Amino acid sequence: MESTMTYNLDITPNYSYIFEFENEFIHQDYRKWMTENWTVAFYYVGVYMAFIFGGQYYMQNRPRFELRRTLIVWNSMLALFSIMGACRTLPEFIHVLRNHGLYHSICVPSFIEQDKVSGFWTWMFVLSKLPELGDTVFIVLRKKPLIFLHWYHHITVLLYTWFSFTEYTSSARWFVVMNYCVHSVMYSYYALVSMGKYPPKILAMTITFLQLTQMIVGCAINIWAHNYMATAPPHSCGISEINIKLSMAMYFSYFVLFARFFYKAYLSPKPGKKAKIEPLPEAPAVKKPDYNSYPRQRNGVVH
């Protein structure tokens, strides 16, 4: 059902179609819920960490699960969700940047307060950080390498996004759109790999490069936000000082870890790397496709 809602087209783009569930988004209700409940994320993190170390201990002397079909469905669903999120948030981002400039895109949270489409998909983005922890479940049960970057990233993103929604952090407009766009490519790549259709290595390198670029832009946005807050009138930029500090620390640490991952995965010498990454097949006489002939991008997944 198409909405008859009147939008302020000076701020929001002229959407050709608005879904009913988007039109019913009341941002104040969801902000109230998140303000009262965001700290529950710490309990989820505790369960997540217990599963990682407990699960790895449980699986160390047991055969790995294949979970091939489940993984295809999982990655395909996350790919479709990310593509939809990118398609619904990118128009607002481009519209604001083109018509109102950089300051508005960083300091004015109109993407939540005045745009129900972008607001709804921002809310979906925040909530999605919880089910995305499921990426790690597959890694543990399939006995794949689990590096620090992977679980550190999942934990910090979950806590940061849930906290930021309580403040309507205005710079999140950038973070949400970038993440949706990168995840659209990344999870599509994972879906193909889980189907046994292995893309060229250059695509995996490109995904990691996009993730590195995302971290650089994230740091730049926080620097701009800090400068705007220092020069603009008090409370005119919708970001708190603590949020800028947390976001800057998070993005910079991601950049360092992703740069290290990129170097080790694609640039450094790798003698005997295949043997370290993929356990020897139980029946070496039967040729099986090796889906880990170079480091799986999942080890450096973002969001």
PDB file of N, CA, C and O in Angstrom, residues 16-47:
ATOM      1  N   SER A  16       9.570   7.263  -4.680  1.00  0.00           N
ATOM      2  CA  SER A  16       8.511   6.837  -5.604  1.00  0.00           C
ATOM      3  C   SER A  16       7.540   5.887  -4.912  1.00  0.00           C
ATOM      4  O   SER A  16       6.386   5.771  -5.322  1.00  0.00           O
ATOM      5  N   TYR A  17       8.001   5.221  -3.870  1.00  0.00           N
ATOM      6  CA  TYR A  17       7.132   4.277  -3.156  1.00  0.00           C
ATOM      7  C   TYR A  17       7.584   4.182  -1.704  1.00  0.00           C
ATOM      8  O   TYR A  17       8.783   4.143  -1.426  1.00  0.00           O
ATOM      9  N   ILE A  18       6.606   4.168  -0.800  1.00  0.00           N
ATOM     10  CA  ILE A  18       6.895   4.017   0.623  1.00  0.00           C
ATOM     11  C   ILE A  18       6.065   2.851   1.150  1.00  0.00           C
ATOM     12  O   ILE A  18       4.841   2.835   1.025  1.00  0.00           O
ATOM     13  N   PHE A  19       6.734   1.850   1.707  1.00  0.00           N
ATOM     14  CA  PHE A  19       6.036   0.696   2.251  1.00  0.00           C
ATOM     15  C   PHE A  19       5.273   1.085   3.517  1.00  0.00           C
ATOM     16  O   PHE A  19       5.646   2.023   4.224  1.00  0.00           O
ATOM     17  N   GLU A  20       4.200   0.339   3.789  1.00  0.00           N
ATOM     18  CA  GLU A  20       3.384   0.655   4.949  1.00  0.00           C
ATOM     19  C   GLU A  20       4.187   0.540   6.245  1.00  0.00           C
ATOM     20  O   GLU A  20       4.038   1.349   7.156  1.00  0.00           O
ATOM     21  N   PHE A  21       5.046  -0.489   6.340  1.00  0.00           N
ATOM     22  CA  PHE A  21       5.832  -0.660   7.572  1.00  0.00           C
ATOM     23  C   PHE A  21       6.831   0.481   7.755  1.00  0.00           C
ATOM     24  O   PHE A  21       7.214   0.798   8.878  1.00  0.00           O
ATOM     25  N   GLU A  22       7.256   1.107   6.657  1.00  0.00           N
ATOM     26  CA  GLU A  22       8.120   2.285   6.763  1.00  0.00           C
ATOM     27  C   GLU A  22       7.314   3.490   7.215  1.00  0.00           C
ATOM     28  O   GLU A  22       7.744   4.275   8.070  1.00  0.00           O
ATOM     29  N   ASN A  23       6.119   3.630   6.667  1.00  0.00           N
ATOM     30  CA  ASN A  23       5.275   4.773   6.991  1.00  0.00           C
ATOM     31  C   ASN A  23       4.800   4.739   8.434  1.00  0.00           C
ATOM     32  O   ASN A  23       4.480   5.773   9.028  1.00  0.00           O
ATOM     33  N   GLU A  24       4.772   3.550   9.035  1.00  0.00           N
ATOM     34  CA  GLU A  24       4.308   3.421  10.420  1.00  0.00           C
ATOM     35  C   GLU A  24       5.429   3.630  11.439  1.00  0.00           C
ATOM     36  O   GLU A  24       5.195   3.521  12.643  1.00  0.00           O
ATOM     37  N   PHE A  25       6.629   3.924  10.969  1.00  0.00           N
ATOM     38  CA  PHE A  25       7.766   4.107  11.880  1.00  0.00           C
ATOM     39  C   PHE A  25       7.618   5.405  12.667  1.00  0.00           C
ATOM     40  O   PHE A  25       7.569   6.502  12.099  1.00  0.00           O
ATOM     41  N   ILE A  26       7.520   5.283  13.981  1.00  0.00           N
ATOM     42  CA  ILE A  26       7.432   6.445  14.879  1.00  0.00           C
ATOM     43  C   ILE A  26       8.738   6.493  15.660  1.00  0.00           C
ATOM     44  O   ILE A  26       8.929   5.728  16.622  1.00  0.00           O
ATOM     45  N   HIS A  27       9.642   7.368  15.257  1.00  0.00           N
ATOM     46  CA  HIS A  27      11.000   7.314  15.796  1.00  0.00           C
ATOM     47  C   HIS A  27      11.058   7.535  17.302  1.00  0.00           C
ATOM     48  O   HIS A  27      11.900   6.962  17.989  1.00  0.00           O
ATOM     49  N   GLN A  28      10.153   8.341  17.852  1.00  0.00           N
ATOM     50  CA  GLN A  28      10.197   8.607  19.299  1.00  0.00           C
ATOM     51  C   GLN A  28       9.973   7.332  20.115  1.00  0.00           C
ATOM     52  O   GLN A  28      10.609   7.137  21.164  1.00  0.00           O
ATOM     53  N   ASP A  29       9.088   6.470  19.636  1.00  0.00           N
ATOM     54  CA  ASP A  29       8.793   5.229  20.373  1.00  0.00           C
ATOM     55  C   ASP A  29      10.017   4.322  20.432  1.00  0.00           C
ATOM     56  O   ASP A  29      10.311   3.717  21.471  1.00  0.00           O
ATOM     57  N   TYR A  30      10.714   4.232  19.312  1.00  0.00           N
ATOM     58  CA  TYR A  30      11.869   3.345  19.256  1.00  0.00           C
ATOM     59  C   TYR A  30      13.062   3.923  20.011  1.00  0.00           C
ATOM     60  O   TYR A  30      13.845   3.185  20.597  1.00  0.00           O
ATOM     61  N   ARG A  31      13.171   5.238  20.024  1.00  0.00           N
ATOM     62  CA  ARG A  31      14.234   5.854  20.813  1.00  0.00           C
ATOM     63  C   ARG A  31      13.998   5.620  22.303  1.00  0.00           C
ATOM     64  O   ARG A  31      14.931   5.330  23.056  1.00  0.00           O
ATOM     65  N   LYS A  32      12.743   5.726  22.716  1.00  0.00           N
ATOM     66  CA  LYS A  32      12.393   5.472  24.117  1.00  0.00           C
ATOM     67  C   LYS A  32      12.744   4.037  24.497  1.00  0.00           C
ATOM     68  O   LYS A  32      13.328   3.783  25.562  1.00  0.00           O
ATOM     69  N   TRP A  33      12.386   3.076  23.616  1.00  0.00           N
ATOM     70  CA  TRP A  33      12.674   1.671  23.906  1.00  0.00           C
ATOM     71  C   TRP A  33      14.172   1.439  24.016  1.00  0.00           C
ATOM     72  O   TRP A  33      14.646   0.777  24.942  1.00  0.00           O
ATOM     73  N   MET A  34      14.931   2.008  23.080  1.00  0.00           N
ATOM     74  CA  MET A  34      16.369   1.779  23.086  1.00  0.00           C
ATOM     75  C   MET A  34      17.032   2.458  24.275  1.00  0.00           C
ATOM     76  O   MET A  34      17.972   1.907  24.862  1.00  0.00           O
ATOM     77  N   THR A  35      16.562   3.634  24.646  1.00  0.00           N
ATOM     78  CA  THR A  35      17.115   4.330  25.811  1.00  0.00           C
ATOM     79  C   THR A  35      16.938   3.490  27.076  1.00  0.00           C
ATOM     80  O   THR A  35      17.821   3.448  27.941  1.00  0.00           O
ATOM     81  N   GLU A  36      15.811   2.800  27.176  1.00  0.00           N
ATOM     82  CA  GLU A  36      15.527   1.992  28.361  1.00  0.00           C
ATOM     83  C   GLU A  36      16.213   0.623  28.311  1.00  0.00           C
ATOM     84  O   GLU A  36      16.383  -0.014  29.355  1.00  0.00           O
ATOM     85  N   ASN A  37      16.594   0.177  27.128  1.00  0.00           N
ATOM     86  CA  ASN A  37      17.045  -1.211  26.992  1.00  0.00           C
ATOM     87  C   ASN A  37      18.420  -1.406  26.361  1.00  0.00           C
ATOM     88  O   ASN A  37      18.868  -2.555  26.256  1.00  0.00           O
ATOM     89  N   TRP A  38      19.110  -0.345  25.961  1.00  0.00           N
ATOM     90  CA  TRP A  38      20.332  -0.551  25.182  1.00  0.00           C
ATOM     91  C   TRP A  38      21.411  -1.299  25.972  1.00  0.00           C
ATOM     92  O   TRP A  38      22.219  -2.034  25.387  1.00  0.00           O
ATOM     93  N   THR A  39      21.419  -1.144  27.302  1.00  0.00           N
ATOM     94  CA  THR A  39      22.456  -1.813  28.092  1.00  0.00           C
ATOM     95  C   THR A  39      22.279  -3.338  28.121  1.00  0.00           C
ATOM     96  O   THR A  39      23.187  -4.059  28.532  1.00  0.00           O
ATOM     97  N   VAL A  40      21.123  -3.827  27.671  1.00  0.00           N
ATOM     98  CA  VAL A  40      20.933  -5.278  27.557  1.00  0.00           C
ATOM     99  C   VAL A  40      21.971  -5.868  26.610  1.00  0.00           C
ATOM    100  O   VAL A  40      22.313  -7.047  26.695  1.00  0.00           O
ATOM    101  N   ALA A  41      22.488  -5.032  25.706  1.00  0.00           N
ATOM    102  CA  ALA A  41      23.503  -5.491  24.748  1.00  0.00           C
ATOM    103  C   ALA A  41      24.725  -6.078  25.457  1.00  0.00           C
ATOM    104  O   ALA A  41      25.387  -6.973  24.920  1.00  0.00           O
ATOM    105  N   PHE A  42      25.026  -5.594  26.649  1.00  0.00           N
ATOM    106  CA  PHE A  42      26.168  -6.134  27.390  1.00  0.00           C
ATOM    107  C   PHE A  42      25.932  -7.603  27.771  1.00  0.00           C
ATOM    108  O   PHE A  42      26.874  -8.398  27.799  1.00  0.00           O
ATOM    109  N   TYR A  43      24.686  -7.961  28.070  1.00  0.00           N
ATOM    110  CA  TYR A  43      24.373  -9.359  28.367  1.00  0.00           C
ATOM    111  C   TYR A  43      24.536 -10.222  27.116  1.00  0.00           C
ATOM    112  O   TYR A  43      25.052 -11.348  27.187  1.00  0.00           O
ATOM    113  N   TYR A  44      24.098  -9.687  25.965  1.00  0.00           N
ATOM    114  CA  TYR A  44      24.279 -10.413  24.711  1.00  0.00           C
ATOM    115  C   TYR A  44      25.764 -10.638  24.430  1.00  0.00           C
ATOM    116  O   TYR A  44      26.170 -11.700  23.967  1.00  0.00           O
ATOM    117  N   VAL A  45      26.567  -9.630  24.732  1.00  0.00           N
ATOM    118  CA  VAL A  45      28.014  -9.751  24.523  1.00  0.00           C
ATOM    119  C   VAL A  45      28.585 -10.841  25.432  1.00  0.00           C
ATOM    120  O   VAL A  45      29.446 -11.628  25.010  1.00  0.00           O
ATOM    121  N   GLY A  46      28.106 -10.889  26.673  1.00  0.00           N
ATOM    122  CA  GLY A  46      28.571 -11.924  27.589  1.00  0.00           C
ATOM    123  C   GLY A  46      28.255 -13.325  27.088  1.00  0.00           C
ATOM    124  O   GLY A  46      29.112 -14.224  27.122  1.00  0.00           O
ATOM    125  N   VAL A  47      27.032 -13.522  26.605  1.00  0.00           N
ATOM    126  CA  VAL A  47      26.635 -14.820  26.048  1.00  0.00           C
ATOM    127  C   VAL A  47      27.468 -15.142  24.812  1.00  0.00           C
ATOM    128  O   VAL A  47      27.905 -16.283  24.605  1.00  0.00           O
TER     129      VAL A  47
END
